[in-house]
JSON list of C-alpha atoms in Angstrom, two decimals:
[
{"chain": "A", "resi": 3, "resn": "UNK", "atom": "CA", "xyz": [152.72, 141.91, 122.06]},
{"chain": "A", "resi": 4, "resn": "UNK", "atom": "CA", "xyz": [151.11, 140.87, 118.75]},
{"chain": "A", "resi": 5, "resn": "UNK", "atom": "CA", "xyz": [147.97, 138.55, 119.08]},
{"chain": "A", "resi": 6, "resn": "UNK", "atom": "CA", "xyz": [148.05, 136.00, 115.88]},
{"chain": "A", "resi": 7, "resn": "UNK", "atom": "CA", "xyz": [144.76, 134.88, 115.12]},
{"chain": "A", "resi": 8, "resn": "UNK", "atom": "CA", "xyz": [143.89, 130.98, 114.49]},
{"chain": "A", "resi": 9, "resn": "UNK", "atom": "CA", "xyz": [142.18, 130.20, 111.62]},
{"chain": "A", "resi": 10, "resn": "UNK", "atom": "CA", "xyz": [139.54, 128.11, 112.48]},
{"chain": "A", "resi": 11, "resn": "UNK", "atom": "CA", "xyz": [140.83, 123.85, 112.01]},
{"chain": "A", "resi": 12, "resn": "UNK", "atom": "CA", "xyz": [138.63, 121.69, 109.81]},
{"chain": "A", "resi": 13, "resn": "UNK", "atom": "CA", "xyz": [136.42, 120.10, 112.48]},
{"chain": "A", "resi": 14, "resn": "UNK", "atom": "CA", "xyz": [135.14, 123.73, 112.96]},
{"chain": "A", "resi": 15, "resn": "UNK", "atom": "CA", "xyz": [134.63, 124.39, 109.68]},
{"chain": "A", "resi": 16, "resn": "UNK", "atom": "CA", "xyz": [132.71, 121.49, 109.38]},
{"chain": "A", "resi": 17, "resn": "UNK", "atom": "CA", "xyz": [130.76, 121.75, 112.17]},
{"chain": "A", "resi": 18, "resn": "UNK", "atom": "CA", "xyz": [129.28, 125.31, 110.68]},
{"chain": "A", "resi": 19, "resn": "UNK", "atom": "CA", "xyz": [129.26, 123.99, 107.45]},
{"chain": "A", "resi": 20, "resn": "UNK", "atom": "CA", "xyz": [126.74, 121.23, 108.51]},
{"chain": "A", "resi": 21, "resn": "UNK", "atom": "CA", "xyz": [124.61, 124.19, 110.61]},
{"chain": "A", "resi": 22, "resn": "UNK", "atom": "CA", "xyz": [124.43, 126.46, 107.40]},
{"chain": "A", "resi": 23, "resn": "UNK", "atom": "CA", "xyz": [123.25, 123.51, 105.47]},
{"chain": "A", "resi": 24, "resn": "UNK", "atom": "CA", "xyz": [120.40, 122.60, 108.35]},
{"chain": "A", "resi": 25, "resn": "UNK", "atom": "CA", "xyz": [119.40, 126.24, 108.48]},
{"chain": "A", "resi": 26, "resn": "UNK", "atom": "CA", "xyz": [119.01, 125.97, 104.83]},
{"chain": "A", "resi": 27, "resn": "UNK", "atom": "CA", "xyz": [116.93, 122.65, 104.93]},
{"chain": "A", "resi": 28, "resn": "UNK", "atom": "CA", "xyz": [114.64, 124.15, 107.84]},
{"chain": "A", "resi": 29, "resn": "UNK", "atom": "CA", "xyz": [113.99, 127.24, 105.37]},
{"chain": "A", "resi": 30, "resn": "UNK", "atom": "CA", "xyz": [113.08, 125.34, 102.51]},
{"chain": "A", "resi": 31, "resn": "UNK", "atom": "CA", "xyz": [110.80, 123.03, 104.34]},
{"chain": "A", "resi": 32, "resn": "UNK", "atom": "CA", "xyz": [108.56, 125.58, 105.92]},
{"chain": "A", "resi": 33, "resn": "UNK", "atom": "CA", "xyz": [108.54, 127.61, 102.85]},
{"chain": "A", "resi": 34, "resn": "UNK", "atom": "CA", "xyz": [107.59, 124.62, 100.57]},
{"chain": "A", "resi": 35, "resn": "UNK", "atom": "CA", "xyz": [105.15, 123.08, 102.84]},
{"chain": "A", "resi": 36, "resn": "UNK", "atom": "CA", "xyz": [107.37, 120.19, 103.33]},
{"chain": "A", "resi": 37, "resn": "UNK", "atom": "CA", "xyz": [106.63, 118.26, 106.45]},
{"chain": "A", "resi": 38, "resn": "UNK", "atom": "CA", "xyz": [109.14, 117.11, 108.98]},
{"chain": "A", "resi": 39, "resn": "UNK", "atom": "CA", "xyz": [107.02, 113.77, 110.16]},
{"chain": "A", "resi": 40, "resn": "UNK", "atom": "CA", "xyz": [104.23, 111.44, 108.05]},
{"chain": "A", "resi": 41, "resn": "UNK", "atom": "CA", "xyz": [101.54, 112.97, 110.81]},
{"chain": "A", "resi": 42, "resn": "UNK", "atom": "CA", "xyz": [102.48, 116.14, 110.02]},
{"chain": "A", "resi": 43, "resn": "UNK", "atom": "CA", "xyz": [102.01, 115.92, 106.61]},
{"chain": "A", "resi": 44, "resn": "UNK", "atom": "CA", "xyz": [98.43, 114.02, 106.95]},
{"chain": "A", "resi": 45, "resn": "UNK", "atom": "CA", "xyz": [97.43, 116.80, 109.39]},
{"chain": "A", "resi": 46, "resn": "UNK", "atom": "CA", "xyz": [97.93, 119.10, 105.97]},
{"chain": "A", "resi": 47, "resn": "UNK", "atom": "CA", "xyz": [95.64, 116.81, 104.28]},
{"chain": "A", "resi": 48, "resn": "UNK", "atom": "CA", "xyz": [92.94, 116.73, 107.20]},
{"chain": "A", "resi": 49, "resn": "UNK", "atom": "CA", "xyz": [92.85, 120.34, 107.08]},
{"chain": "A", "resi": 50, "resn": "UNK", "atom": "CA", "xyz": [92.33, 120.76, 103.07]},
{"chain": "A", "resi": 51, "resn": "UNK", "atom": "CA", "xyz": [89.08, 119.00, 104.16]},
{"chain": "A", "resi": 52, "resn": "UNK", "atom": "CA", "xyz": [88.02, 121.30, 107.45]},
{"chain": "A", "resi": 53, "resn": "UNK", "atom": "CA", "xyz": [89.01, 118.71, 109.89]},
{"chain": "A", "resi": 54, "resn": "UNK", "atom": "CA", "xyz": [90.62, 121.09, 112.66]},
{"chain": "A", "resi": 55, "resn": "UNK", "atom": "CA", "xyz": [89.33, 118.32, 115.55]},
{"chain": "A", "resi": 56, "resn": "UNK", "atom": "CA", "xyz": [91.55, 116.51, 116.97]},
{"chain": "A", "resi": 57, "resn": "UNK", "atom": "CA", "xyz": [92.38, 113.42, 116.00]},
{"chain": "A", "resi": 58, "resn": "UNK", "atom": "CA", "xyz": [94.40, 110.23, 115.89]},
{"chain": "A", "resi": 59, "resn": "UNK", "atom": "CA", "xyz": [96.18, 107.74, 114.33]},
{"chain": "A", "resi": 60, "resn": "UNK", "atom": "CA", "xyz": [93.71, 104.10, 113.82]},
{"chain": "A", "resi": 61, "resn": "UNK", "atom": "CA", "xyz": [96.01, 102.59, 111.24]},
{"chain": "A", "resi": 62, "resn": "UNK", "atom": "CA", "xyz": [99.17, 102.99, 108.77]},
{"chain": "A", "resi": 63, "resn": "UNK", "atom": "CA", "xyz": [99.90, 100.49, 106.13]},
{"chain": "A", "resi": 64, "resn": "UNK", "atom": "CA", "xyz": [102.70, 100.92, 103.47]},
{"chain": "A", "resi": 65, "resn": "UNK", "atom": "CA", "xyz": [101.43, 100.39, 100.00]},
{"chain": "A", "resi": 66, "resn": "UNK", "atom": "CA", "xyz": [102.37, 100.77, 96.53]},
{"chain": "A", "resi": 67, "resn": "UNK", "atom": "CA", "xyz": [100.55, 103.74, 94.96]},
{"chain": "A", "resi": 68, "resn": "UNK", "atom": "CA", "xyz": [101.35, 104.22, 91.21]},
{"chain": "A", "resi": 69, "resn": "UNK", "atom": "CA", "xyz": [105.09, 103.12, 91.06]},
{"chain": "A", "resi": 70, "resn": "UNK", "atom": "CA", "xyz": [106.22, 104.08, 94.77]},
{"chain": "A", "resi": 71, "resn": "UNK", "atom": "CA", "xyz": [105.52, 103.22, 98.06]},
{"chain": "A", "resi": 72, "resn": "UNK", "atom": "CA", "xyz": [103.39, 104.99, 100.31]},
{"chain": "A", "resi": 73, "resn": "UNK", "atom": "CA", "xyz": [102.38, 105.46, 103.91]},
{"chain": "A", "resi": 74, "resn": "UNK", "atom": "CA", "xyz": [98.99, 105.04, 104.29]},
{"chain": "A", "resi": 75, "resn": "UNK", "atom": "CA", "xyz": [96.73, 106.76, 106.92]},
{"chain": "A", "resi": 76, "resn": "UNK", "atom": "CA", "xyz": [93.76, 106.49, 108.29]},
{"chain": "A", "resi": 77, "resn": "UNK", "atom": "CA", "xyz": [92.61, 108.42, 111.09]},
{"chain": "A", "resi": 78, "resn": "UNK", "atom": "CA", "xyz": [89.99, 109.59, 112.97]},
{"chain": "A", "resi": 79, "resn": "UNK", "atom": "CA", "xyz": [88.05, 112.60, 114.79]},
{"chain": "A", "resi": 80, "resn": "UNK", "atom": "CA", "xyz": [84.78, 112.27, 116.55]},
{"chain": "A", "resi": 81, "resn": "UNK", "atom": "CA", "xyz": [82.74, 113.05, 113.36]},
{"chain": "A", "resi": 82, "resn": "UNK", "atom": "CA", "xyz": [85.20, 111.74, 110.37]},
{"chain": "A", "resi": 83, "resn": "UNK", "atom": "CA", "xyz": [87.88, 110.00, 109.00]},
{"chain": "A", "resi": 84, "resn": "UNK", "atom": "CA", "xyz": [90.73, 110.94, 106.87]},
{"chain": "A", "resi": 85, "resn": "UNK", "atom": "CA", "xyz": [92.17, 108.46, 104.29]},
{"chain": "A", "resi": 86, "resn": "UNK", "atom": "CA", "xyz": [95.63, 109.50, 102.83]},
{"chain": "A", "resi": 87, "resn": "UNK", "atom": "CA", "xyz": [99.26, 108.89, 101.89]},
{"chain": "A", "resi": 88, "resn": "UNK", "atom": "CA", "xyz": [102.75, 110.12, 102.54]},
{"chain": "A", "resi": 89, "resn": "UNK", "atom": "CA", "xyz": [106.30, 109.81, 100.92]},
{"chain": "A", "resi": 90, "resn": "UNK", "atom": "CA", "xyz": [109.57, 111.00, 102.17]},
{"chain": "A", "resi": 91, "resn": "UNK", "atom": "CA", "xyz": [111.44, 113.55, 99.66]},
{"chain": "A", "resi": 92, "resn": "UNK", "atom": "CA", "xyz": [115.01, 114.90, 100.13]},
{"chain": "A", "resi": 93, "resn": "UNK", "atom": "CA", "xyz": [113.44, 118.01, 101.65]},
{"chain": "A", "resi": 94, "resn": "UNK", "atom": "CA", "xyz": [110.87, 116.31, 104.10]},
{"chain": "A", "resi": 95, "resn": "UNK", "atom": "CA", "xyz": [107.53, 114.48, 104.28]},
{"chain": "A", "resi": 96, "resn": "UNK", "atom": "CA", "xyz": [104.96, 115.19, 101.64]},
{"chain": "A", "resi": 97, "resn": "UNK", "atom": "CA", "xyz": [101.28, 114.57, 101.03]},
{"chain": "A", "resi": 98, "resn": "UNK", "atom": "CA", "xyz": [100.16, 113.27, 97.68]},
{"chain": "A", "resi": 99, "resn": "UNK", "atom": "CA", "xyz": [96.50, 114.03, 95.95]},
{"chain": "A", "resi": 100, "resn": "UNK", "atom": "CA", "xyz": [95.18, 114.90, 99.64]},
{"chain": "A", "resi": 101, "resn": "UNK", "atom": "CA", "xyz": [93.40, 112.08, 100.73]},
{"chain": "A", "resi": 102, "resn": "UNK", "atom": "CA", "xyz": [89.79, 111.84, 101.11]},
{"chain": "A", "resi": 103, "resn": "UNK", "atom": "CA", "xyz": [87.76, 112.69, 103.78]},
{"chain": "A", "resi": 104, "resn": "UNK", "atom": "CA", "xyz": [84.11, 111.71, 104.83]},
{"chain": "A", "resi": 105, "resn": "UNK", "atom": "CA", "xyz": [81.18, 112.56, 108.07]},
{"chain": "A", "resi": 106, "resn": "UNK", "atom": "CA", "xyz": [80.28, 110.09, 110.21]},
{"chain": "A", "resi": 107, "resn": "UNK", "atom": "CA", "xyz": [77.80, 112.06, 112.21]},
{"chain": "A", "resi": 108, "resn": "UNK", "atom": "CA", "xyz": [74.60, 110.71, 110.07]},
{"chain": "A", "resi": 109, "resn": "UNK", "atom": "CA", "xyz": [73.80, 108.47, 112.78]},
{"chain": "A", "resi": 110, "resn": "UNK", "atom": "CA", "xyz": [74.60, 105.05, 110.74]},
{"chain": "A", "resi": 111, "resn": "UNK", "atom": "CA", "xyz": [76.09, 102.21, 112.35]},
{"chain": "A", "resi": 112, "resn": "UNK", "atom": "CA", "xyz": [78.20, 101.60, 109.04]},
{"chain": "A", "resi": 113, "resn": "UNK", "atom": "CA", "xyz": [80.35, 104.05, 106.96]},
{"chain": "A", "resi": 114, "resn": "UNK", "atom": "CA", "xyz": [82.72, 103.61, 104.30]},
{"chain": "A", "resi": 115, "resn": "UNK", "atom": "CA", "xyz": [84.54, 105.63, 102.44]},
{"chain": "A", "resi": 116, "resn": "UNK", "atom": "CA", "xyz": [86.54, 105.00, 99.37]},
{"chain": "A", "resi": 117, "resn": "UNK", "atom": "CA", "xyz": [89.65, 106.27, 97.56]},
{"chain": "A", "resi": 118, "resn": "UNK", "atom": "CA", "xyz": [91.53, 106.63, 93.98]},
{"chain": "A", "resi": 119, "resn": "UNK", "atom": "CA", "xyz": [94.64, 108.06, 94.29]},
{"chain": "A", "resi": 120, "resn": "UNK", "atom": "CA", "xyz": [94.81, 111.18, 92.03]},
{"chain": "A", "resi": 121, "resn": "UNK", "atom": "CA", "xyz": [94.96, 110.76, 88.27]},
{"chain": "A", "resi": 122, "resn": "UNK", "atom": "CA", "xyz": [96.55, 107.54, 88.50]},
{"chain": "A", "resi": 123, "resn": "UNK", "atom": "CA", "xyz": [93.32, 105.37, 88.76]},
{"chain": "A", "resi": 124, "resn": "UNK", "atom": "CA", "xyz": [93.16, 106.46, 85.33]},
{"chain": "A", "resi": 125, "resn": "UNK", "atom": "CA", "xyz": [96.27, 103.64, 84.85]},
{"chain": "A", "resi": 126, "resn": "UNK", "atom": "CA", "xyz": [96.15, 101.25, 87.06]},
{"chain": "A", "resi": 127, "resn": "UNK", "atom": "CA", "xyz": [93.04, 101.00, 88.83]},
{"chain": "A", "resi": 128, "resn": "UNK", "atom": "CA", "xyz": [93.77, 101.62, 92.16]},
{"chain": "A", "resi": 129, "resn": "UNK", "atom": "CA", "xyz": [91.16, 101.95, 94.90]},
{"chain": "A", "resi": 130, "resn": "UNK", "atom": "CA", "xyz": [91.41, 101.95, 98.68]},
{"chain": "A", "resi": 131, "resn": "UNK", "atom": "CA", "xyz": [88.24, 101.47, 101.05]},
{"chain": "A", "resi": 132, "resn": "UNK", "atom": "CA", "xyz": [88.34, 102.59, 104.47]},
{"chain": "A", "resi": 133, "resn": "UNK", "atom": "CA", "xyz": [85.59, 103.31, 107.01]},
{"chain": "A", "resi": 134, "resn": "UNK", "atom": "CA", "xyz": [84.00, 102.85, 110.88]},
{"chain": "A", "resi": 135, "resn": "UNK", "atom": "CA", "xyz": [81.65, 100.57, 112.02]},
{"chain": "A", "resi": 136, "resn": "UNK", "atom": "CA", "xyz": [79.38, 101.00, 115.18]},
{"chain": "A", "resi": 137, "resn": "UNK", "atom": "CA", "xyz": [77.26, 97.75, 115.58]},
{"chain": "A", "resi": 138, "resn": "UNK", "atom": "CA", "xyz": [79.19, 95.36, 117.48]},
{"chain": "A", "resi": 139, "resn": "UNK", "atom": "CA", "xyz": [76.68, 92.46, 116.24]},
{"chain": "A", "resi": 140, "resn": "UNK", "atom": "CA", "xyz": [78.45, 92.86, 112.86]},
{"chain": "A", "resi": 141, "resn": "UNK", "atom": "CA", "xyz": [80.85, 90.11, 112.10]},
{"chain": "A", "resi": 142, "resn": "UNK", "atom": "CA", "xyz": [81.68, 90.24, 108.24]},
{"chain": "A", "resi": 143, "resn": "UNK", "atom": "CA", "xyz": [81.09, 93.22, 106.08]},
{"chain": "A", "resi": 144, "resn": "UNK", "atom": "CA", "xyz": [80.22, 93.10, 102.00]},
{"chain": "A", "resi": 145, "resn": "UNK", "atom": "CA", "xyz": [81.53, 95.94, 99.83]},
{"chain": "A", "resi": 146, "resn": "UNK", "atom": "CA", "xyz": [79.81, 95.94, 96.56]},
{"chain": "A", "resi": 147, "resn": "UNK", "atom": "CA", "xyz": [80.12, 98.83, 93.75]},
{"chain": "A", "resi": 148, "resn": "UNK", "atom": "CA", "xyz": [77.81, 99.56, 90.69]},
{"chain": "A", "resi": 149, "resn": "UNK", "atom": "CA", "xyz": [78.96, 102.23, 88.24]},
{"chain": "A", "resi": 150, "resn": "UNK", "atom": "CA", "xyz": [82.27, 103.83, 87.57]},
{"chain": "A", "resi": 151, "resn": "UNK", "atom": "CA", "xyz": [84.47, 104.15, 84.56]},
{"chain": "A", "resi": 152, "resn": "UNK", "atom": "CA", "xyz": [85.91, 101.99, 82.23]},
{"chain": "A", "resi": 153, "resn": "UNK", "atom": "CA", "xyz": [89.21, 104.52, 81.61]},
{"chain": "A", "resi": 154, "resn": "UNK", "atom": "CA", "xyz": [90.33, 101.64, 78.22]},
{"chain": "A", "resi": 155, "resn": "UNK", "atom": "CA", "xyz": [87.14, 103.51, 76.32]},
{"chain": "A", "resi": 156, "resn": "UNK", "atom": "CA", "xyz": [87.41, 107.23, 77.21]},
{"chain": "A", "resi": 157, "resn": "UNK", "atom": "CA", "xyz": [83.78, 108.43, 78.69]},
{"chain": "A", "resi": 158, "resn": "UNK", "atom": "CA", "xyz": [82.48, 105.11, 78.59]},
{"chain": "A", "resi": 159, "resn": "UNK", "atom": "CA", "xyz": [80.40, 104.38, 81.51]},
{"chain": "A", "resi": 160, "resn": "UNK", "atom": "CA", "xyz": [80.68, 100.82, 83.27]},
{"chain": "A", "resi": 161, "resn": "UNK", "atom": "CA", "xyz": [77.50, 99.79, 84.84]},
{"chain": "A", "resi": 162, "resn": "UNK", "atom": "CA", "xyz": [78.54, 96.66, 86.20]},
{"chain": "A", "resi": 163, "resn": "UNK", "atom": "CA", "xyz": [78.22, 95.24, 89.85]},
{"chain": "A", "resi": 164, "resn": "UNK", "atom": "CA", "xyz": [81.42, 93.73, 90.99]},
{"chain": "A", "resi": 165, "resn": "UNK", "atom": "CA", "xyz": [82.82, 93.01, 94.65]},
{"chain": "A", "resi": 166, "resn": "UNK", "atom": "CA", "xyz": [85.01, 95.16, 96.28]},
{"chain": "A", "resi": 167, "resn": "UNK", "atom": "CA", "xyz": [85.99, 93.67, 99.44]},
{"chain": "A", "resi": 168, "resn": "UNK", "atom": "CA", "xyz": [84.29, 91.37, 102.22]},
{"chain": "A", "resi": 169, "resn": "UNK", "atom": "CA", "xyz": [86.13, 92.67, 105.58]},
{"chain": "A", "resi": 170, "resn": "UNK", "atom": "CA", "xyz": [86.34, 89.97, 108.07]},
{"chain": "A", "resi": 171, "resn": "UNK", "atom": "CA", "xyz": [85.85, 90.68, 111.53]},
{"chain": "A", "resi": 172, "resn": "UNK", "atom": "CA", "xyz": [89.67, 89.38, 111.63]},
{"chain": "A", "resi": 173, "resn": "UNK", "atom": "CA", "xyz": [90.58, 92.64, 109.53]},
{"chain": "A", "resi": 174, "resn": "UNK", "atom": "CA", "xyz": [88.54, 95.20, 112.04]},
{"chain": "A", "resi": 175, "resn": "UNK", "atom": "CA", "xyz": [90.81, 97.51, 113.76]},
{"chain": "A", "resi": 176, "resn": "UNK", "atom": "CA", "xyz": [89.83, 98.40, 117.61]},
{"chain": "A", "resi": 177, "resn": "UNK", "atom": "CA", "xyz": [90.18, 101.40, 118.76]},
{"chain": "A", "resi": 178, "resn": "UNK", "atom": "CA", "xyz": [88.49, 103.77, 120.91]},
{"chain": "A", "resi": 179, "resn": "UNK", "atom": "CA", "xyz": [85.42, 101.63, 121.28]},
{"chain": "A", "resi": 180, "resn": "UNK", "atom": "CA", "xyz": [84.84, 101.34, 117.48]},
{"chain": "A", "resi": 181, "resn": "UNK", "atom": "CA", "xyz": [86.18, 99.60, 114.75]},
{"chain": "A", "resi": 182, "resn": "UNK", "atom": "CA", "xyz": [87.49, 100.60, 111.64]},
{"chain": "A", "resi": 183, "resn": "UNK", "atom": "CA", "xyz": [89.23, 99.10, 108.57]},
{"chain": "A", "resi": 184, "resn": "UNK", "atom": "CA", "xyz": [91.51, 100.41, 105.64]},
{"chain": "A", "resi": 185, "resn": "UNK", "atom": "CA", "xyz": [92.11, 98.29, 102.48]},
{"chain": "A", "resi": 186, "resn": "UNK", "atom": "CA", "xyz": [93.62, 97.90, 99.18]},
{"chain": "A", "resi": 187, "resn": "UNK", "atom": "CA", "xyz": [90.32, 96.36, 96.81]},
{"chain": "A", "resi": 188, "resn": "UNK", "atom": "CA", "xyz": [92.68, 95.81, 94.59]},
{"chain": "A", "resi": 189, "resn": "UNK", "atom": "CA", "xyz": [94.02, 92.74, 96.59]},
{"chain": "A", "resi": 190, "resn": "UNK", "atom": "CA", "xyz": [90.91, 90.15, 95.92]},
{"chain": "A", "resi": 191, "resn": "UNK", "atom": "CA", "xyz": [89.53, 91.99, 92.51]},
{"chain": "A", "resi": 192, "resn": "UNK", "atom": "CA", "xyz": [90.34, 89.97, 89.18]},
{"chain": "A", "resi": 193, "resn": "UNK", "atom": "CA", "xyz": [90.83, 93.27, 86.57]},
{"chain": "A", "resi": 194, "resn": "UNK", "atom": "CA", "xyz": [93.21, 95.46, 88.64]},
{"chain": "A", "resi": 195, "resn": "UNK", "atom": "CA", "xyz": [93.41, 97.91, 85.19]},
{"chain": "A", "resi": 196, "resn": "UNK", "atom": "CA", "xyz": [91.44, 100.29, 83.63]},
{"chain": "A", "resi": 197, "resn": "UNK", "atom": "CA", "xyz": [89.01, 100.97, 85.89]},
{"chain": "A", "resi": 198, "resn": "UNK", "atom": "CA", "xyz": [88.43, 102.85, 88.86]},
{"chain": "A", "resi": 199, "resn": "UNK", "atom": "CA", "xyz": [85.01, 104.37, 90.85]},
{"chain": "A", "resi": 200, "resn": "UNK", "atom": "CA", "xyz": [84.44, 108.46, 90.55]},
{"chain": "A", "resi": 201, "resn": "UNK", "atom": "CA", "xyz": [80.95, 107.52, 90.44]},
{"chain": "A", "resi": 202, "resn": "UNK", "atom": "CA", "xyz": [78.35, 105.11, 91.04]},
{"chain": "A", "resi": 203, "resn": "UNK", "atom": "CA", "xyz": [77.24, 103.30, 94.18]},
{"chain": "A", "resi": 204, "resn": "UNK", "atom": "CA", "xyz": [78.51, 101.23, 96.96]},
{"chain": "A", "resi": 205, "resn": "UNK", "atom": "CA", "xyz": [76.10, 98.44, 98.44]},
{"chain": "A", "resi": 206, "resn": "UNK", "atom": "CA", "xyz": [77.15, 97.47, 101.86]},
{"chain": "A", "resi": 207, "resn": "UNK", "atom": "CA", "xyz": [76.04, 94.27, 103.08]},
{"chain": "A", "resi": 208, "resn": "UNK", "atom": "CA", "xyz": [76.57, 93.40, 107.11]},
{"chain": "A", "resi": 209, "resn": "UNK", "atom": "CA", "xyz": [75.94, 89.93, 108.68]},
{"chain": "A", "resi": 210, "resn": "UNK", "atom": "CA", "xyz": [76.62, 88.85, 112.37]},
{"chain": "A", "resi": 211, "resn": "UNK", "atom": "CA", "xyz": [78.82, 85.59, 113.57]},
{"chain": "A", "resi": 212, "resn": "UNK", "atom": "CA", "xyz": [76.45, 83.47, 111.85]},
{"chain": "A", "resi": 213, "resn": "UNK", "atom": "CA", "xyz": [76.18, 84.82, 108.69]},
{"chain": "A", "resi": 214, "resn": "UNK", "atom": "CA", "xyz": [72.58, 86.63, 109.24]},
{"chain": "A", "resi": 215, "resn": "UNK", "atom": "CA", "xyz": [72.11, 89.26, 106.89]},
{"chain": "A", "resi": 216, "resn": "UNK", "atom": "CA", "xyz": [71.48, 92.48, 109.82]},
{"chain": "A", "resi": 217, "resn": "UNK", "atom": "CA", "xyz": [72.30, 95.46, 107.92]},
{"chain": "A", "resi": 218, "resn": "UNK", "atom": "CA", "xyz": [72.23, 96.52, 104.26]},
{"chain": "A", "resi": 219, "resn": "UNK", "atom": "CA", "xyz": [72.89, 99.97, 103.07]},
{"chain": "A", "resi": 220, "resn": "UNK", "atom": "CA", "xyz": [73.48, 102.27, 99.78]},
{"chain": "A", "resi": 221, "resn": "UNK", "atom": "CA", "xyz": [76.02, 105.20, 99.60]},
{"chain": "A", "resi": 222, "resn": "UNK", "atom": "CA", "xyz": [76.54, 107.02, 96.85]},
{"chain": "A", "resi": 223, "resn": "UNK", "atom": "CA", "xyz": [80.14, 107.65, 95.70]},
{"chain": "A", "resi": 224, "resn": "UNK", "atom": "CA", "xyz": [81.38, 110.92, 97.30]},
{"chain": "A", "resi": 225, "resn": "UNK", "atom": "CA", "xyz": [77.85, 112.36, 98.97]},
{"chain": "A", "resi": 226, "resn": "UNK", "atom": "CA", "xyz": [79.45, 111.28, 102.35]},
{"chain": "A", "resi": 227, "resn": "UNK", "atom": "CA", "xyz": [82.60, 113.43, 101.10]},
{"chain": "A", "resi": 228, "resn": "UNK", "atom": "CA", "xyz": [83.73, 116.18, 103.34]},
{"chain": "A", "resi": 229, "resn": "UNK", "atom": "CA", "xyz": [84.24, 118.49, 100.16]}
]
């Protein structure tokens, strides 16, 4: 007796269909270094700086970067923290610029770290401070920059002082025993174009619950840098 073969019905064909097309995705992603989570992708980012530690997650905020929206990550290790973004593509979760990356194993009780996404500070000015603080006794923290580039007169220096942040203890993030922050300065600064710090010097200023000046400090832009 003859055996007559099915062809397979359109649920089937579907069903491989959809399985090809996965097998494809999962192909491209590993080959193009294409995350499947946001983590995943910041844990490429850590590693461009030699964090290999463990670490965790301390805070995500979504912010506009440019002309998207980001996810924004900070985390931390024992030693360091790891600033940077991710965006969803068609093919995954990707990293963008790589972040920034700085020690905290100086033995200060205050360090800050801050952040212009890629080439496009040239445009709009973007910065993003983040850091760890150790002294529980401070209560409000002052973020001051001198130096840095005025990008509307190419290779003009700008040598003025202006205010980057004050973090309220309100804005401290607990975790772990420490606390940490991540902001956008662009939030309380008046000129949000043209400018952007590469260079120059941030003055931190610390004061307890009554507004006693306990802790002042200078860190040069990028010698905390993990690169």
């Amino acid at each position: 007796m003859k055996t007559i073969k099915r062809k397979p019905g359109r649920m089937r064909r579907a069903v491989r269909s959809v399985a090809v097309l996965l097998c494809v995705l999962a192909a491209y992603v590993v080959l193009s270094d294409m995350k499947l989570t946001p983590r995943a992708a910041i844990r490429m980012g850590e590693q461009y700086y030699g964090i290999y530690e463990p670490t965790r997650t301390v805070a995500m905020q979504r912010m506009r970067i440019g002309w998207q929206n980001y996810r924004v990550y900070l985390t931390a290790g024992e030693n360091s923290l790891y600033c940077g973004a991710a965006r969803l593509t068609p093919s995954g979760w990707d990293i963008i610029f790589m972040g920034d990356a700085i020690s905290c194993a100086d033995g200060e009780s205050v360090h800050v770290g801050n952040w212009c996404p890629g080439s496009l500070n040239k445009i709009i000015g973007q910065e993003i401070i983040f850091g760890r603080v150790d002294d529980p006794n401070i209560a409000l923290l002052t973020i001051e920059e001198w130096g840095g580039r005025d990008w509307t007169k190419p290779g003009g220096e700008n040598e003025k002082l202006r205010r980057l942040r004050t973090v309220t203890v309100e804005e401290f993030i607990e975790d772990g025993g420490c606390r940490y922050f991540l902001l956008d300065a662009r939030e309380r600064e008046e000129n949000t174009r043209s400018y952007a710090a590469e260079k120059g010097v941030l003055y931190i200023t610390g004061c307890d619950a009554m507004h006693r000046e306990i802790l002042r400090r200078e860190i040069e832009i990028g010698a905390n840098s993990l690169l």
